[in-house]
Coordinates of C-alpha atoms in Angstrom, one line a residue:
X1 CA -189.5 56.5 8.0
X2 CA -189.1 52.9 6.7
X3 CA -189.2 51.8 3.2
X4 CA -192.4 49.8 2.4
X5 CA -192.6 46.2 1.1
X6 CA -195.3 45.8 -1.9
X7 CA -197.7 44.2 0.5
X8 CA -198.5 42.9 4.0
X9 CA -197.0 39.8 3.6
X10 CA -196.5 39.3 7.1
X11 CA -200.4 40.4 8.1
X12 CA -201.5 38.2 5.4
X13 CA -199.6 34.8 6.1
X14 CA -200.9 35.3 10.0
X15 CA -204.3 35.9 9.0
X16 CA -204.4 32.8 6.7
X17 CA -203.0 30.5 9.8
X18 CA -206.0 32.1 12.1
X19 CA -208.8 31.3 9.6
X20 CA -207.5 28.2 8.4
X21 CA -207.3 26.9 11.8
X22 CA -211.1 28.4 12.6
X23 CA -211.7 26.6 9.9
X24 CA -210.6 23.2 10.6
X25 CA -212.0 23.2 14.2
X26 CA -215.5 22.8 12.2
X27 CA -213.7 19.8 10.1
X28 CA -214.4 16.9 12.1
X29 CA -212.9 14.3 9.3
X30 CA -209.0 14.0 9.8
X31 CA -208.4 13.2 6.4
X32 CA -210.1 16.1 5.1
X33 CA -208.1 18.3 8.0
X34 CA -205.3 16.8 7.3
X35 CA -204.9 17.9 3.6
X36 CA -206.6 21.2 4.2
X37 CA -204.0 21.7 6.9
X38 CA -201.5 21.5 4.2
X39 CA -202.5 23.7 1.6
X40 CA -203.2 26.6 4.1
X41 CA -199.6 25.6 5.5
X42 CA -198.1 25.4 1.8
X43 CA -200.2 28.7 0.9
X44 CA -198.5 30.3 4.4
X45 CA -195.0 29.4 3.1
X46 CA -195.6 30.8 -0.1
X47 CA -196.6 33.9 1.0
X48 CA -193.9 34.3 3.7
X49 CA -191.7 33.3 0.9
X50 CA -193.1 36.6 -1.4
X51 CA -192.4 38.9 1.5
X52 CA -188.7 37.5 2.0
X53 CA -188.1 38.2 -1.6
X54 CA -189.7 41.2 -1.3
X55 CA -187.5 42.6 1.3
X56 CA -184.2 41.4 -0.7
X57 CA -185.5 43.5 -3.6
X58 CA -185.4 46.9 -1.6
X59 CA -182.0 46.3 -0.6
X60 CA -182.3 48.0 3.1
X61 CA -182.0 47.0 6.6
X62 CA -185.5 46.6 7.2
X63 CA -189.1 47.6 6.0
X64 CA -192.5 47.8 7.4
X65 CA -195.8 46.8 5.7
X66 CA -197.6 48.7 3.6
X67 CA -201.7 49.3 4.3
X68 CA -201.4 48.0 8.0
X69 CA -204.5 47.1 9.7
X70 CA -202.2 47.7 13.0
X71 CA -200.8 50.8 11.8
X72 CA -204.0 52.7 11.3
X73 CA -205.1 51.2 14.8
X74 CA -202.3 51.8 17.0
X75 CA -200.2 54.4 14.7
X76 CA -197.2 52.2 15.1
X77 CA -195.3 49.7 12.7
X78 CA -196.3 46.2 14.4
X79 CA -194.6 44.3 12.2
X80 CA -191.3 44.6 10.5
X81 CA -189.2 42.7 8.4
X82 CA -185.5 43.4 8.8
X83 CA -182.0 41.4 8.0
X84 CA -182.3 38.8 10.6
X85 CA -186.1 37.9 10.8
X86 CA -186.3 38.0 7.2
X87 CA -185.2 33.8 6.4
X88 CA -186.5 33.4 9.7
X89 CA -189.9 33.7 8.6
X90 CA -189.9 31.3 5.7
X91 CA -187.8 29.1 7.5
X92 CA -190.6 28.7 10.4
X93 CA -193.4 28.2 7.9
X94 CA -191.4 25.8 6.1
X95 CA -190.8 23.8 9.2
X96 CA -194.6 23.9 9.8
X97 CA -195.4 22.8 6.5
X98 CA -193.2 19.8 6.4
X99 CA -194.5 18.7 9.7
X100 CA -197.5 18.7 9.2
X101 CA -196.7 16.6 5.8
X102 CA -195.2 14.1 7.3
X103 CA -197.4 13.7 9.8
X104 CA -199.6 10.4 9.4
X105 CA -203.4 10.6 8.8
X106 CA -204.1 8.1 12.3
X107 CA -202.2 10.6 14.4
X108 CA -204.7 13.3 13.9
X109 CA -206.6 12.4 17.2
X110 CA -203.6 13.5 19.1
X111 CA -201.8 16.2 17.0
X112 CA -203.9 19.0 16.5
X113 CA -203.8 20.5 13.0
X114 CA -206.3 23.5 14.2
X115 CA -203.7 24.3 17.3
X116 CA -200.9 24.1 14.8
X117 CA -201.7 26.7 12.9
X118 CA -202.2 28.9 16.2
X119 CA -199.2 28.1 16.6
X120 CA -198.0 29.0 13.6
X121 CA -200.1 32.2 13.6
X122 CA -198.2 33.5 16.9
X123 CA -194.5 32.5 15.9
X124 CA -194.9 34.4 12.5
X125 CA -196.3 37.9 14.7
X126 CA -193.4 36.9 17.0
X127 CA -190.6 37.1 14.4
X128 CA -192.5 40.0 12.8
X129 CA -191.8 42.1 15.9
X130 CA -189.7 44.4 17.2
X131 CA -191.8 46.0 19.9
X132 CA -190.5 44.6 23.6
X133 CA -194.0 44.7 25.1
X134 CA -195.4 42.8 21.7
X135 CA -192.5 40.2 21.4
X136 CA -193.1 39.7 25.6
X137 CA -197.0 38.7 25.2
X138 CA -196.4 36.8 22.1
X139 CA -194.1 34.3 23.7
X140 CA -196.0 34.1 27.0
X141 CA -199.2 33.0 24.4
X142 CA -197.2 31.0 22.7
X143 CA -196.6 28.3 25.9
X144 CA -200.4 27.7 26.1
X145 CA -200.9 25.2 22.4
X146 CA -198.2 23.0 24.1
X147 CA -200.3 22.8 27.5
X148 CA -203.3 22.2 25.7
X149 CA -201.9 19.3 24.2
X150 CA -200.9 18.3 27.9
X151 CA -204.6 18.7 29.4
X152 CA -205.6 16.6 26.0
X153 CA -203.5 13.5 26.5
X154 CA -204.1 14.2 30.3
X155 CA -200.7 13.5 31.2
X156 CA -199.0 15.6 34.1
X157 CA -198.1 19.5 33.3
X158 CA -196.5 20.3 36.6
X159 CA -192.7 20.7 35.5
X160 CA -194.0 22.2 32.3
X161 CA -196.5 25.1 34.0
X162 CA -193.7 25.6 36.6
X163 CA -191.3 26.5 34.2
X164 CA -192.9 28.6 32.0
X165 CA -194.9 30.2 34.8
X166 CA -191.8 31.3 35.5
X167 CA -190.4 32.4 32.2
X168 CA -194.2 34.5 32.0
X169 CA -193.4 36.2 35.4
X170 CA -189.7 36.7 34.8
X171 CA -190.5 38.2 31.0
X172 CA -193.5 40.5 32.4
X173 CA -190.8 41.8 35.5
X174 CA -188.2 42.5 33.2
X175 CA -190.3 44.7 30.6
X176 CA -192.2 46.7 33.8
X177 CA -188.5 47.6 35.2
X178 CA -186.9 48.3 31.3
X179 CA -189.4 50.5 31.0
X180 CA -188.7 52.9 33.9
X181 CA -186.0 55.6 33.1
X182 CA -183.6 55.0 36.1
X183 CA -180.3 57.3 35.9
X184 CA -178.4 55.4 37.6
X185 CA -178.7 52.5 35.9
X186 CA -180.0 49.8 38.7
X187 CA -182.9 48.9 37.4
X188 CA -181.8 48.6 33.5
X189 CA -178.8 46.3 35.0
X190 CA -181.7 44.3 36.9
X191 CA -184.5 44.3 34.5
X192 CA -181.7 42.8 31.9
X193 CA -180.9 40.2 34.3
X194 CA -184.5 39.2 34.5
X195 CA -185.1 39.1 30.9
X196 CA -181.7 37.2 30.5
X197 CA -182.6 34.6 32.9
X198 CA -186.3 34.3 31.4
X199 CA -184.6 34.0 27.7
X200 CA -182.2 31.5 29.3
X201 CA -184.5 29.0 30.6
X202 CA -186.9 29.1 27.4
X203 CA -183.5 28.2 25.7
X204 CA -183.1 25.0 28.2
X205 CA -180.0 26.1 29.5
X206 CA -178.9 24.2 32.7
X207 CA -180.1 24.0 35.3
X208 CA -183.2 25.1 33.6
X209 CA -183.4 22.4 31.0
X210 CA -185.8 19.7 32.5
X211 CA -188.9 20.8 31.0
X212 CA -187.8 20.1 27.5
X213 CA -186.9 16.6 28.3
X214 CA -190.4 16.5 30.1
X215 CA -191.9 18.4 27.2
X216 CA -190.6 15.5 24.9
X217 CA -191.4 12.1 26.8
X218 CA -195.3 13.3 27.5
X219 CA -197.0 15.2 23.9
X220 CA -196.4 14.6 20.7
X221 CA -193.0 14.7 18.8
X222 CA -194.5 17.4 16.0
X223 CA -195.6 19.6 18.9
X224 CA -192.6 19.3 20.9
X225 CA -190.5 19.7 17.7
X226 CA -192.8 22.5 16.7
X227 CA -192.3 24.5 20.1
X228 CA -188.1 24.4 20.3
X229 CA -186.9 24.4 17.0
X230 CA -187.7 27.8 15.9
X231 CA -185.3 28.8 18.6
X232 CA -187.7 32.0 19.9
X233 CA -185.4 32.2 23.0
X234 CA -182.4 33.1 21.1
X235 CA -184.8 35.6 19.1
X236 CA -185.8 37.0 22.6
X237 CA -182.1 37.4 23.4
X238 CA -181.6 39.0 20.3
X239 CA -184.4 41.8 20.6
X240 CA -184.6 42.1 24.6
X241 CA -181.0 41.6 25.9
X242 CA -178.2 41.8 23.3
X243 CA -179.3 45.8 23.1
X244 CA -178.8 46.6 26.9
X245 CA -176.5 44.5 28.2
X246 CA -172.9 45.3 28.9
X247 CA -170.1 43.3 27.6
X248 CA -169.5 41.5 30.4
X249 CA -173.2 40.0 31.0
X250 CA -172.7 39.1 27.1
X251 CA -169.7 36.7 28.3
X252 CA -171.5 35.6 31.0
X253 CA -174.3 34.1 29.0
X254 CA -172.1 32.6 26.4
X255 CA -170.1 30.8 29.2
X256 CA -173.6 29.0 30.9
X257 CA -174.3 28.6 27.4
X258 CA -171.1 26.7 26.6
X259 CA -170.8 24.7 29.6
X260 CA -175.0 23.8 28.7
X261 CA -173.5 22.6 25.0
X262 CA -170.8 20.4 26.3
X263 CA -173.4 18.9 29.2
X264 CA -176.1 18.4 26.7
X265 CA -173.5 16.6 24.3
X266 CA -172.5 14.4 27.0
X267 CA -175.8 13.5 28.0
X268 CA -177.1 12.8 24.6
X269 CA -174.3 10.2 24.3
X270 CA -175.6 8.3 27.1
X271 CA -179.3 8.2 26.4
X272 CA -181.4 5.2 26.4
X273 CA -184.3 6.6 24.8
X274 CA -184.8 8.4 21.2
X275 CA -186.7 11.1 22.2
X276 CA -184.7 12.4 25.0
X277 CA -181.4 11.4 23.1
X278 CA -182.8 14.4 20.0
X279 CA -183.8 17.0 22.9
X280 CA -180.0 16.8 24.3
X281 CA -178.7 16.8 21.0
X282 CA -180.9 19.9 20.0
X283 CA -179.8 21.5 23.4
X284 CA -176.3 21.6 22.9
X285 CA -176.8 22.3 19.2
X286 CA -178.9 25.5 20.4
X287 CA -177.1 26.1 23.0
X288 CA -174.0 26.8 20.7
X289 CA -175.9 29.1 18.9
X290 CA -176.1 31.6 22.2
X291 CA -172.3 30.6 22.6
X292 CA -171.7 32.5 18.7
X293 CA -174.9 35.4 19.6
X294 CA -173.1 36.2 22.7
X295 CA -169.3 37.1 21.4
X296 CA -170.5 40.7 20.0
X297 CA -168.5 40.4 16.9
X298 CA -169.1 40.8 13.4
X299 CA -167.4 37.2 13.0
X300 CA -169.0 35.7 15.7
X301 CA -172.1 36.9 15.8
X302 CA -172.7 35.9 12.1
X303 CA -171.2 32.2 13.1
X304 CA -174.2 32.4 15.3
X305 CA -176.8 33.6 13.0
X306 CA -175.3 30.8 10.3
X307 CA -175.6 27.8 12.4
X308 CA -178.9 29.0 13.5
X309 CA -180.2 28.5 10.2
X310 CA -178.5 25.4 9.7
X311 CA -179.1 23.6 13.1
X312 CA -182.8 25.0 12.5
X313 CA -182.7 23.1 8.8
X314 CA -180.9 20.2 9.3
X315 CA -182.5 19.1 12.8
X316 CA -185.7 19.4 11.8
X317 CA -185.2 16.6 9.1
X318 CA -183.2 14.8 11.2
X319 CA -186.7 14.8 13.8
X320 CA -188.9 14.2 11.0
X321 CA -187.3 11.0 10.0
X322 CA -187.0 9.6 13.6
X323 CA -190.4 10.7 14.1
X324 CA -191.6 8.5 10.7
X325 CA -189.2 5.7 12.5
X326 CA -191.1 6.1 15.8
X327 CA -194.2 5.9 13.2
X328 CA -193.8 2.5 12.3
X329 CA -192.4 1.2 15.8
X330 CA -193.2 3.0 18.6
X331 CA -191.0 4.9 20.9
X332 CA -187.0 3.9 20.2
X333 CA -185.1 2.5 22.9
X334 CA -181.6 2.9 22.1
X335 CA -180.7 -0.1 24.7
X336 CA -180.8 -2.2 22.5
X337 CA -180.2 -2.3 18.2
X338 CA -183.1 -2.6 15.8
X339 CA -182.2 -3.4 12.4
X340 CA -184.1 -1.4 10.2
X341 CA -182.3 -0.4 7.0
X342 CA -183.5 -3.3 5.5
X343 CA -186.9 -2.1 5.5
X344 CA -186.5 2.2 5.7
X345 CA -183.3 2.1 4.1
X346 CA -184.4 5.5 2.7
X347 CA -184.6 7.4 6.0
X348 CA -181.5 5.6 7.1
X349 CA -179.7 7.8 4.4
X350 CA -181.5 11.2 5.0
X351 CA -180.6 10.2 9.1
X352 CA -177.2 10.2 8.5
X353 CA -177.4 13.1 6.5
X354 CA -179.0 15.4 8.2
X355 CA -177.6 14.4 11.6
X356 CA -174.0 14.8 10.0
X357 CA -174.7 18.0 8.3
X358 CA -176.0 19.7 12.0
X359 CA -172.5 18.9 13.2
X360 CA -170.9 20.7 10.1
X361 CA -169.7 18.4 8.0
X362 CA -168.0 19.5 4.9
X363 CA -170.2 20.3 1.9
X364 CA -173.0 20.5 4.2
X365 CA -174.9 23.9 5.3
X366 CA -173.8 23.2 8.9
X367 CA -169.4 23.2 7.6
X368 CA -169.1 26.8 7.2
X369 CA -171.4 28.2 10.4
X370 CA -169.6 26.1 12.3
X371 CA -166.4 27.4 11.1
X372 CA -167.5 30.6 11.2
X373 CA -168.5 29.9 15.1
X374 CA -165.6 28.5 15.9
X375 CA -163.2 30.9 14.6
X376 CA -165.1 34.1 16.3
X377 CA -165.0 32.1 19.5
X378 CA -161.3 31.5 19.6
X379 CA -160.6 35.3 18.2
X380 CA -161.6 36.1 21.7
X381 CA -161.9 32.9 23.9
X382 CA -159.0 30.6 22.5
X383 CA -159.9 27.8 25.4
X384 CA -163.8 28.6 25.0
X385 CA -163.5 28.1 21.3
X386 CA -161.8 24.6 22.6
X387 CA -165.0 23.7 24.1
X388 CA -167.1 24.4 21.3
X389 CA -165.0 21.7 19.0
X390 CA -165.3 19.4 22.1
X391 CA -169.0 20.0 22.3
X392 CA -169.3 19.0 18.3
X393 CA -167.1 16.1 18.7
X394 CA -169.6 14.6 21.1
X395 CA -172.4 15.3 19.4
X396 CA -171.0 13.7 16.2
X397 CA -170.1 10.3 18.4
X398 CA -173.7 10.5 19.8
X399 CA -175.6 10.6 15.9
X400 CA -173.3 8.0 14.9
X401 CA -173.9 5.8 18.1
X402 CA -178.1 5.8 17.0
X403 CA -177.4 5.3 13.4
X404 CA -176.4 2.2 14.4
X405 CA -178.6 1.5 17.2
X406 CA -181.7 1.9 15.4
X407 CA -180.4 0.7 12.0
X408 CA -178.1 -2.0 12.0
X409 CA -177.1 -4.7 14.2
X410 CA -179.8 -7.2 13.8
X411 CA -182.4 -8.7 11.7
X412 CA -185.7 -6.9 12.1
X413 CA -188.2 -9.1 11.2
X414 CA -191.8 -7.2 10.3
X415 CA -195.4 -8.3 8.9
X416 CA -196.2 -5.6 7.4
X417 CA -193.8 -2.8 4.9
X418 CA -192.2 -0.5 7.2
X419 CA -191.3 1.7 4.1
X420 CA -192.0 5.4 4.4
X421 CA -195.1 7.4 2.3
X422 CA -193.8 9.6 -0.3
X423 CA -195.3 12.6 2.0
X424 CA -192.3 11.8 4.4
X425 CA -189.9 11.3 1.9
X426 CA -190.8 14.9 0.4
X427 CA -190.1 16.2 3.4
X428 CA -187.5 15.3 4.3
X429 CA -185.6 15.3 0.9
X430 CA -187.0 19.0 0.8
X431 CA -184.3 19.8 4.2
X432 CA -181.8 17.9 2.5
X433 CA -181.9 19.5 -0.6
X434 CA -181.5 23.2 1.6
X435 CA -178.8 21.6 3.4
X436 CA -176.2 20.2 0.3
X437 CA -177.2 23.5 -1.7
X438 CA -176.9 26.1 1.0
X439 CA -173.1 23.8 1.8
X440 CA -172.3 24.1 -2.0
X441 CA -173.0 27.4 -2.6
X442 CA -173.3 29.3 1.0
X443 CA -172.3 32.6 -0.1
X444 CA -175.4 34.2 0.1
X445 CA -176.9 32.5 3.1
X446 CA -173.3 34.3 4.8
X447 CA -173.7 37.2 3.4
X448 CA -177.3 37.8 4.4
X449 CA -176.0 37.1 8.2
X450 CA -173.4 38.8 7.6
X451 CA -175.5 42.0 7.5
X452 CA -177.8 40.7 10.2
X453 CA -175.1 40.9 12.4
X454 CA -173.2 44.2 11.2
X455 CA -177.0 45.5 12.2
X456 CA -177.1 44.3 15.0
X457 CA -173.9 45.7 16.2
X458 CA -174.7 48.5 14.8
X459 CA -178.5 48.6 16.9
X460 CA -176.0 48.0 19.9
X461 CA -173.4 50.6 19.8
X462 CA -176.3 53.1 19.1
X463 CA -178.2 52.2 22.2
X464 CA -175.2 52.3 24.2
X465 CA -174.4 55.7 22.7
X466 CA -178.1 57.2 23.8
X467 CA -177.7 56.0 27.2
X468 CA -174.6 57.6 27.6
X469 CA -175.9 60.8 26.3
X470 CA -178.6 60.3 28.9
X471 CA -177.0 59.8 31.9
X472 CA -174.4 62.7 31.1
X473 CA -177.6 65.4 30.7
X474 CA -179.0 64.2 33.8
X475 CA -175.5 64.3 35.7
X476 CA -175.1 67.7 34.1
X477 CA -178.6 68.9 34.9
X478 CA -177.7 67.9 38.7
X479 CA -174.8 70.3 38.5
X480 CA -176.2 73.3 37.3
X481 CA -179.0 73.0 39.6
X482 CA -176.8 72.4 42.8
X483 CA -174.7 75.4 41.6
X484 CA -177.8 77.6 41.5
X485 CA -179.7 76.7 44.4
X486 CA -178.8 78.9 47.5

């Protein structure tokens, strides 16, 4: 049995998404949805906030909730807070919370607050979960705010619905075949290709990639930002494959996922659009995260889990503040150079700061997840962990390349201030705050994913054991009944 948290923080900080966001589909004035949006995503944060602190207090692997509406339907613990889901959970309400603050007030027409918060609603249950079949129909739910969006702007959903069609169908396959008991092992080995290859292409990994760039140049940047950075394919990874899968399909996936981060990198130098240039930048970033989940190593694996917070952190600010660029001037073509420190001189420091700092540089969160990454990787791969320092390299030229294509080399002449709102510069300056302190003092951050990871070894080497067990009954069962029969 589980140790209990104090209360359902989990249950609560979904419920409040779900009626705030009934609520502002009958709030037809953006300004008031706009700042109702925020305190409903501020009160979310809060409360996901409680039940992180909550968990830390108990001092145990994980905990279920206390009073559970689910539980005394379904007689089963829906939601559960455990070591690596715990900062994931503030973490995505926090990312909510700041986009939706710096989001402007004439933008409302075309980023829905009320969709947001279903959003919201079904990442929070999604990290809350353990359950195969519940994590499965959350993430297949969760592709239908961004079409919405699509059908909205009525702009072409063809490469988006293909892919994730796919990813539904691949997801449903692989939990129908997991699910049968198969003794010889066939069907686990192909249901765990499925799920892989469904995890794998919500991820963007080559050659599965193009409906992120297509998600990017057609809805907004909150919702596209919204929809990748929590990284819920790495989290599917995490629940549905990293327990079944041999050692060697492990390896496998953090090769594609390697060779994905160096392509990405390389693409993202080469961009002639800001948009696109951030989704190549976050795919490699991502990707590299897989690269550390993959290695199945205390060191490693806790790389992975660091720079997942970090990348997830320092990212998102570094989106916000080209979104509050793109603002002010419309979509960035990096063909050419702007000139506009002169005017946002303020997010042309938190740019380079948070681009910087999701390439690990020192003193930053990013420095010691990276090293932690690197150093698992060459423990095992030394030519691998090669890659991964080639990968960074690139996508350090490729931040520094923007900076000053969209902030120096000319005069940018304007009629009006071009000067961010203090709601921008709060949220940004939030992320930047959580990346210097978690760099100056990371000890805790590591050591929470630190025991993430042992847990997840741990979860591994368990599951292994049980199937083993398993298939020696049955093979044992065979035997005494072919030695009995006449």
């Amino acid at each position: 049995m589980l140790p209990e948290l104090h209360l359902p923080w989990m249950e609560i900080s979904v419920l409040i998404t779900l009626l705030g966001s009934i609520w502002l589909k009958f709030t037809p004035d953006r300004d008031r949805a706009y700042k109702r949006c925020i305190r409903i995503c501020t009160l979310t944060c809060l409360v996901t906030i409680c039940g992180w602190i909550d968990f830390v207090s108990l001092n145990t692997f994980a905990a279920s909730e206390p009073f559970s509406l689910f539980y005394r339907l379904f007689h089963k613990n829906l939601f559960v807070v455990d070591d690596l889901s715990a900062p994931l959970l503030p973490l995505a309400a926090l990312l909510y919370l700041l986009t939706v603050l710096s989001t402007l007030k004439t933008k409302g027409h075309s980023f829905s607050f009320s969709n947001t918060l279903i959003s919201e609603a079904i990442l929070l249950s999604t990290l809350s979960s353990k359950e195969p079949w519940i994590i499965i129909l959350l993430l297949s739910v969760a592709t239908i705010p961004p079409l919405l969006e699509f059908r909205s702007n009525k702009r072409s959903s063809r490469v988006y619905v293909l892919h994730m069609g796919l990813f539904v169908l691949l997801l449903v396959a692989g939990g129908l075949l997991s699910s049968f008991k198969d003794q010889s092992g066939t069907l686990s080995l192909i249901a765990g290709a499925l799920l892989t290859t469904a995890a794998l292409l919500r991820s963007g990994i080559i050659p599965l990639h193009c409906w992120m760039t297509d998600l990017f140049d057609k809805i907004t940047f909150g919702t596209a930002l919204l929809f990748v950075t929590p990284m819920t394919g790495a989290y599917a990874i995490l629940r549905l494959v990293f327990p079944i899968a041999p050692d060697w399909a492990l390896q496998g996936i953090a090769i594609v996922s390697l060779i994905t981060a160096v392509y990405a990198a390389g693409m993202a130098l080469v961009q002639q659009e800001a948009r696109r240039f951030f989704c190549y930048l976050f795919l490699s970033h991502s990707s590299l995260v897989l690269v550390g989940l993959e290695m199945a190593t205390p060191l490693g694996l806790t790389g992975g889990l660091c720079v997942w917070i970090s990348v997830g952190i320092s990212l998102a600010g570094f989106a916000l503040t080209l979104r509050s660029v793109e603002a002010r001037t419309g979509r960035i073509s990096l063909k050419t150079y702007h000139g506009l420190y002169e005017h946002t001189p303020t997010l042309a420091g938190l740019f380079l700061v948070t681009g910087l700092a999701s390439i690990g540089f020192p003193g930053t969160l990013g420095f010691i997840g990276t090293e932690l990454l690197i150093e698992g990787v060459i423990e095992i791969y030394p030519l691998v962990g090669t890659a991964v320092v080639i990968a960074t390299a690139l996508n350090s030229i490729a931040i520094l390349q923007v900076y000053f294509r969209v902030f120096t080399g000319t005069h940018h002449s304007a009629s009006i201030s071009l000067r961010a709102r203090i709601p921008e510069h709060v949220a940004i300056l939030i992320l930047v705050a959580l990346v210097i302190g978690g760099g100056l003092y990371p000890q805790p951050g590591v050591i929470s994913r630190n025991h993430a990871a042992i847990q997840l070894i741990q979860q591994r080497d368990e599951a292994f054991q049980e199937n083993k067990v398993s298939v020696d009954y049955s093979i044992s069962e065979d035997k005494h009944h072919l030695t009995t029969s006449p």
